[in-house]
């Protein structure tokens, strides 16, 4: 267990208060969501700032924050090559597709990638797009169940299976209540916590490391100068990430939902441009924190995956660790509910709605909430059954890209 016994009540109280706040926030939107469009694309009314933060929220999850920092601790700033494909994907989406997709969405009242495939290629194109998205998003949602369970295990020594069940119940209830409207507005809160938390952690680590010069000097003195070499990574790793996880983002439902959720075209375009810059900054800071932890703070560990917790627990005062704990939980939750609602929207829009063409808006809203429960069961099964869910994520992402080439 990561927390000393005397500090455990404080951490339990903080974690509980955060969870209760998120659920109350979701319930507030439960009472405001009245239509199918409200639930699945936030009524197409979202302003700029929440749009920016929700794009950041769906792009930077627990795997990005914890995994990227761990890899940077082990191999150095070459991990920026894992950031660049994500930036290239969002930039490509912004420059070439956002405007066209938004205009098509307004013209044809689109909700999903499958809806667009029907307009562009015909009815049969819906199913490759929808099935591929469901595979990838189910795996991604299951990964976030595991990520939250891992946090609970580290903090409270809770069995992983129980942690996954708790994470599933919490995220299902949150998403069921408020749908995409709740996701966007809670991302406005959690995205702010996430961004400010990462910036604060970098500043603290940077100052404790005596800046760039101090870290570089320590690296040379200890024979670890390779940590500051951008080419310290295999081309295969770059290729794999670029053409699976990076390219998949171009056709992933959670990104497309945000294109159609903003209140107008100008807001959509501006939100994506802002996101490009903020994602680059976030990725850069996460990588540098990992590198500085090793050569600046001198933290030695045989578990790089734990480096985020070791930096915040060993090198920082308890109050700062508590803030960073909220940061990592906000990061995981903001990403998880984005995948969750995207999968549910795909299920209801691409399979249920075409089968029940005469369903009323009220019925479709009810089917949307039931789809959240169904996707929860699928993602829960994956999280419990697949020991290395990251492999399923990569496979699902590869399917997501290749299947959309069928039309």
CSV table of N, CA and C in Angstrom, one decimal, residues 178-232:
chain,number,residue,atom,x,y,z
A,178,UNK,N,-25.7,11.5,-17.2
A,178,UNK,CA,-25.6,12.8,-18.0
A,178,UNK,C,-25.3,12.7,-19.4
A,179,UNK,N,-24.9,11.5,-19.9
A,179,UNK,CA,-24.5,11.3,-21.3
A,179,UNK,C,-23.4,12.3,-21.7
A,180,UNK,N,-23.3,12.6,-23.0
A,180,UNK,CA,-22.2,13.4,-23.5
A,180,UNK,C,-22.2,14.8,-23.0
A,181,UNK,N,-23.4,15.4,-22.6
A,181,UNK,CA,-23.4,16.7,-22.0
A,181,UNK,C,-22.7,16.7,-20.7
A,182,UNK,N,-22.9,15.7,-19.9
A,182,UNK,CA,-22.2,15.6,-18.6
A,182,UNK,C,-20.7,15.4,-18.9
A,183,UNK,N,-20.4,14.6,-19.9
A,183,UNK,CA,-19.0,14.3,-20.2
A,183,UNK,C,-18.2,15.6,-20.5
A,184,UNK,N,-18.8,16.4,-21.4
A,184,UNK,CA,-18.1,17.6,-21.8
A,184,UNK,C,-17.9,18.6,-20.6
A,185,UNK,N,-19.0,18.8,-19.8
A,185,UNK,CA,-18.9,19.8,-18.8
A,185,UNK,C,-18.0,19.3,-17.6
A,186,UNK,N,-18.1,18.0,-17.3
A,186,UNK,CA,-17.2,17.4,-16.3
A,186,UNK,C,-15.7,17.5,-16.8
A,187,UNK,N,-15.5,17.3,-18.1
A,187,UNK,CA,-14.1,17.5,-18.7
A,187,UNK,C,-13.6,18.9,-18.5
A,188,UNK,N,-14.6,19.8,-18.5
A,188,UNK,CA,-14.2,21.2,-18.3
A,188,UNK,C,-13.5,21.4,-16.9
A,189,UNK,N,-14.1,20.6,-15.9
A,189,UNK,CA,-13.5,20.7,-14.6
A,189,UNK,C,-12.3,19.8,-14.5
A,190,UNK,N,-12.4,18.5,-15.0
A,190,UNK,CA,-11.3,17.6,-14.8
A,190,UNK,C,-10.1,17.9,-15.8
A,191,UNK,N,-10.4,18.5,-16.9
A,191,UNK,CA,-9.4,18.9,-17.8
A,191,UNK,C,-8.6,20.0,-17.3
A,192,UNK,N,-9.2,20.9,-16.5
A,192,UNK,CA,-8.5,22.0,-15.8
A,192,UNK,C,-7.6,21.5,-14.8
A,193,UNK,N,-8.2,20.5,-14.0
A,193,UNK,CA,-7.4,19.9,-12.9
A,193,UNK,C,-6.2,19.2,-13.5
A,194,UNK,N,-6.4,18.4,-14.6
A,194,UNK,CA,-5.4,17.6,-15.2
A,194,UNK,C,-4.3,18.5,-15.8
A,195,UNK,N,-4.6,19.6,-16.5
A,195,UNK,CA,-3.6,20.4,-17.1
A,195,UNK,C,-2.8,21.2,-16.1
A,196,UNK,N,-3.5,21.8,-15.1
A,196,UNK,CA,-2.8,22.6,-14.1
A,196,UNK,C,-2.0,21.6,-13.2
A,197,UNK,N,-2.4,20.4,-13.0
A,197,UNK,CA,-1.7,19.5,-12.2
A,197,UNK,C,-0.4,19.1,-12.8
A,198,UNK,N,-0.4,18.8,-14.1
A,198,UNK,CA,0.8,18.4,-14.9
A,198,UNK,C,1.8,19.6,-14.9
A,199,UNK,N,1.3,20.8,-15.2
A,199,UNK,CA,2.1,22.0,-15.2
A,199,UNK,C,2.8,22.2,-13.8
A,200,UNK,N,2.0,22.0,-12.7
A,200,UNK,CA,2.5,22.2,-11.4
A,200,UNK,C,3.6,21.2,-11.0
A,201,UNK,N,3.3,19.9,-11.4
A,201,UNK,CA,4.3,18.9,-11.2
A,201,UNK,C,5.6,19.1,-11.9
A,202,UNK,N,5.5,19.6,-13.2
A,202,UNK,CA,6.7,19.9,-13.9
A,202,UNK,C,7.5,21.0,-13.3
A,203,UNK,N,6.8,22.0,-12.9
A,203,UNK,CA,7.5,23.2,-12.3
A,203,UNK,C,8.3,22.7,-11.0
A,204,UNK,N,7.6,21.9,-10.2
A,204,UNK,CA,8.2,21.4,-9.0
A,204,UNK,C,9.4,20.6,-9.3
A,205,UNK,N,9.3,19.6,-10.2
A,205,UNK,CA,10.4,18.7,-10.5
A,205,UNK,C,11.5,19.5,-11.2
A,206,UNK,N,11.2,20.5,-12.0
A,206,UNK,CA,12.2,21.3,-12.7
A,206,UNK,C,13.0,22.1,-11.7
A,207,UNK,N,12.4,22.7,-10.7
A,207,UNK,CA,13.1,23.5,-9.7
A,207,UNK,C,13.9,22.6,-8.8
A,208,UNK,N,13.4,21.5,-8.4
A,208,UNK,CA,14.2,20.6,-7.5
A,208,UNK,C,15.3,19.9,-8.3
A,209,UNK,N,15.3,19.9,-9.6
A,209,UNK,CA,16.4,19.4,-10.4
A,209,UNK,C,17.4,20.4,-10.8
A,210,UNK,N,17.3,21.7,-10.3
A,210,UNK,CA,18.2,22.8,-10.7
A,210,UNK,C,18.1,23.1,-12.2
A,211,UNK,N,16.9,22.9,-12.7
A,211,UNK,CA,16.7,23.3,-14.1
A,211,UNK,C,17.2,22.3,-15.1
A,212,UNK,N,17.1,22.8,-16.4
A,212,UNK,CA,17.6,21.9,-17.5
A,212,UNK,C,19.1,21.7,-17.3
A,213,UNK,N,19.9,22.7,-17.0
A,213,UNK,CA,21.3,22.6,-16.9
A,213,UNK,C,21.7,21.6,-15.8
A,214,UNK,N,21.1,21.6,-14.7
A,214,UNK,CA,21.4,20.7,-13.6
A,214,UNK,C,21.1,19.3,-14.0
A,215,UNK,N,19.9,19.0,-14.6
A,215,UNK,CA,19.6,17.7,-15.1
A,215,UNK,C,20.6,17.2,-16.1
A,216,UNK,N,20.9,18.0,-17.0
A,216,UNK,CA,21.9,17.6,-18.1
A,216,UNK,C,23.2,17.3,-17.5
A,217,UNK,N,23.7,18.1,-16.6
A,217,UNK,CA,25.0,17.9,-15.9
A,217,UNK,C,25.0,16.6,-15.2
A,218,UNK,N,23.9,16.3,-14.5
A,218,UNK,CA,23.8,15.0,-13.7
A,218,UNK,C,23.8,13.8,-14.7
A,219,UNK,N,23.1,14.0,-15.9
A,219,UNK,CA,23.1,12.9,-16.8
A,219,UNK,C,24.5,12.6,-17.4
A,220,UNK,N,25.2,13.6,-17.7
A,220,UNK,CA,26.6,13.4,-18.2
A,220,UNK,C,27.5,12.8,-17.1
A,221,UNK,N,27.3,13.3,-15.9
A,221,UNK,CA,28.2,12.8,-14.8
A,221,UNK,C,27.9,11.3,-14.5
A,222,UNK,N,26.7,10.9,-14.7
A,222,UNK,CA,26.3,9.5,-14.4
A,222,UNK,C,26.3,8.6,-15.6
A,223,UNK,N,26.7,9.1,-16.7
A,223,UNK,CA,26.8,8.3,-17.9
A,223,UNK,C,25.4,8.0,-18.5
A,224,UNK,N,24.4,8.9,-18.3
A,224,UNK,CA,23.1,8.7,-18.8
A,224,UNK,C,22.7,9.7,-19.8
A,225,UNK,N,23.7,10.2,-20.6
A,225,UNK,CA,23.4,11.3,-21.5
A,225,UNK,C,22.5,10.8,-22.7
A,226,UNK,N,22.4,9.5,-22.9
A,226,UNK,CA,21.5,9.0,-23.9
A,226,UNK,C,20.0,9.3,-23.6
A,227,UNK,N,19.7,9.7,-22.3
A,227,UNK,CA,18.3,10.1,-22.0
A,227,UNK,C,17.9,11.4,-22.7
A,228,UNK,N,18.9,12.1,-23.1
A,228,UNK,CA,18.7,13.4,-23.8
A,228,UNK,C,18.9,13.3,-25.3
A,229,UNK,N,18.9,12.1,-25.8
A,229,UNK,CA,19.0,11.9,-27.3
A,229,UNK,C,17.7,11.6,-27.9
A,230,UNK,N,17.2,12.4,-28.8
A,230,UNK,CA,15.9,12.2,-29.4
A,230,UNK,C,15.8,10.9,-30.2
A,231,UNK,N,16.9,10.4,-30.7
A,231,UNK,CA,16.9,9.2,-31.6
A,231,UNK,C,17.1,7.9,-30.8
A,232,UNK,N,16.9,7.9,-29.5
A,232,UNK,CA,17.1,6.7,-28.7
A,232,UNK,C,15.8,5.9,-28.7
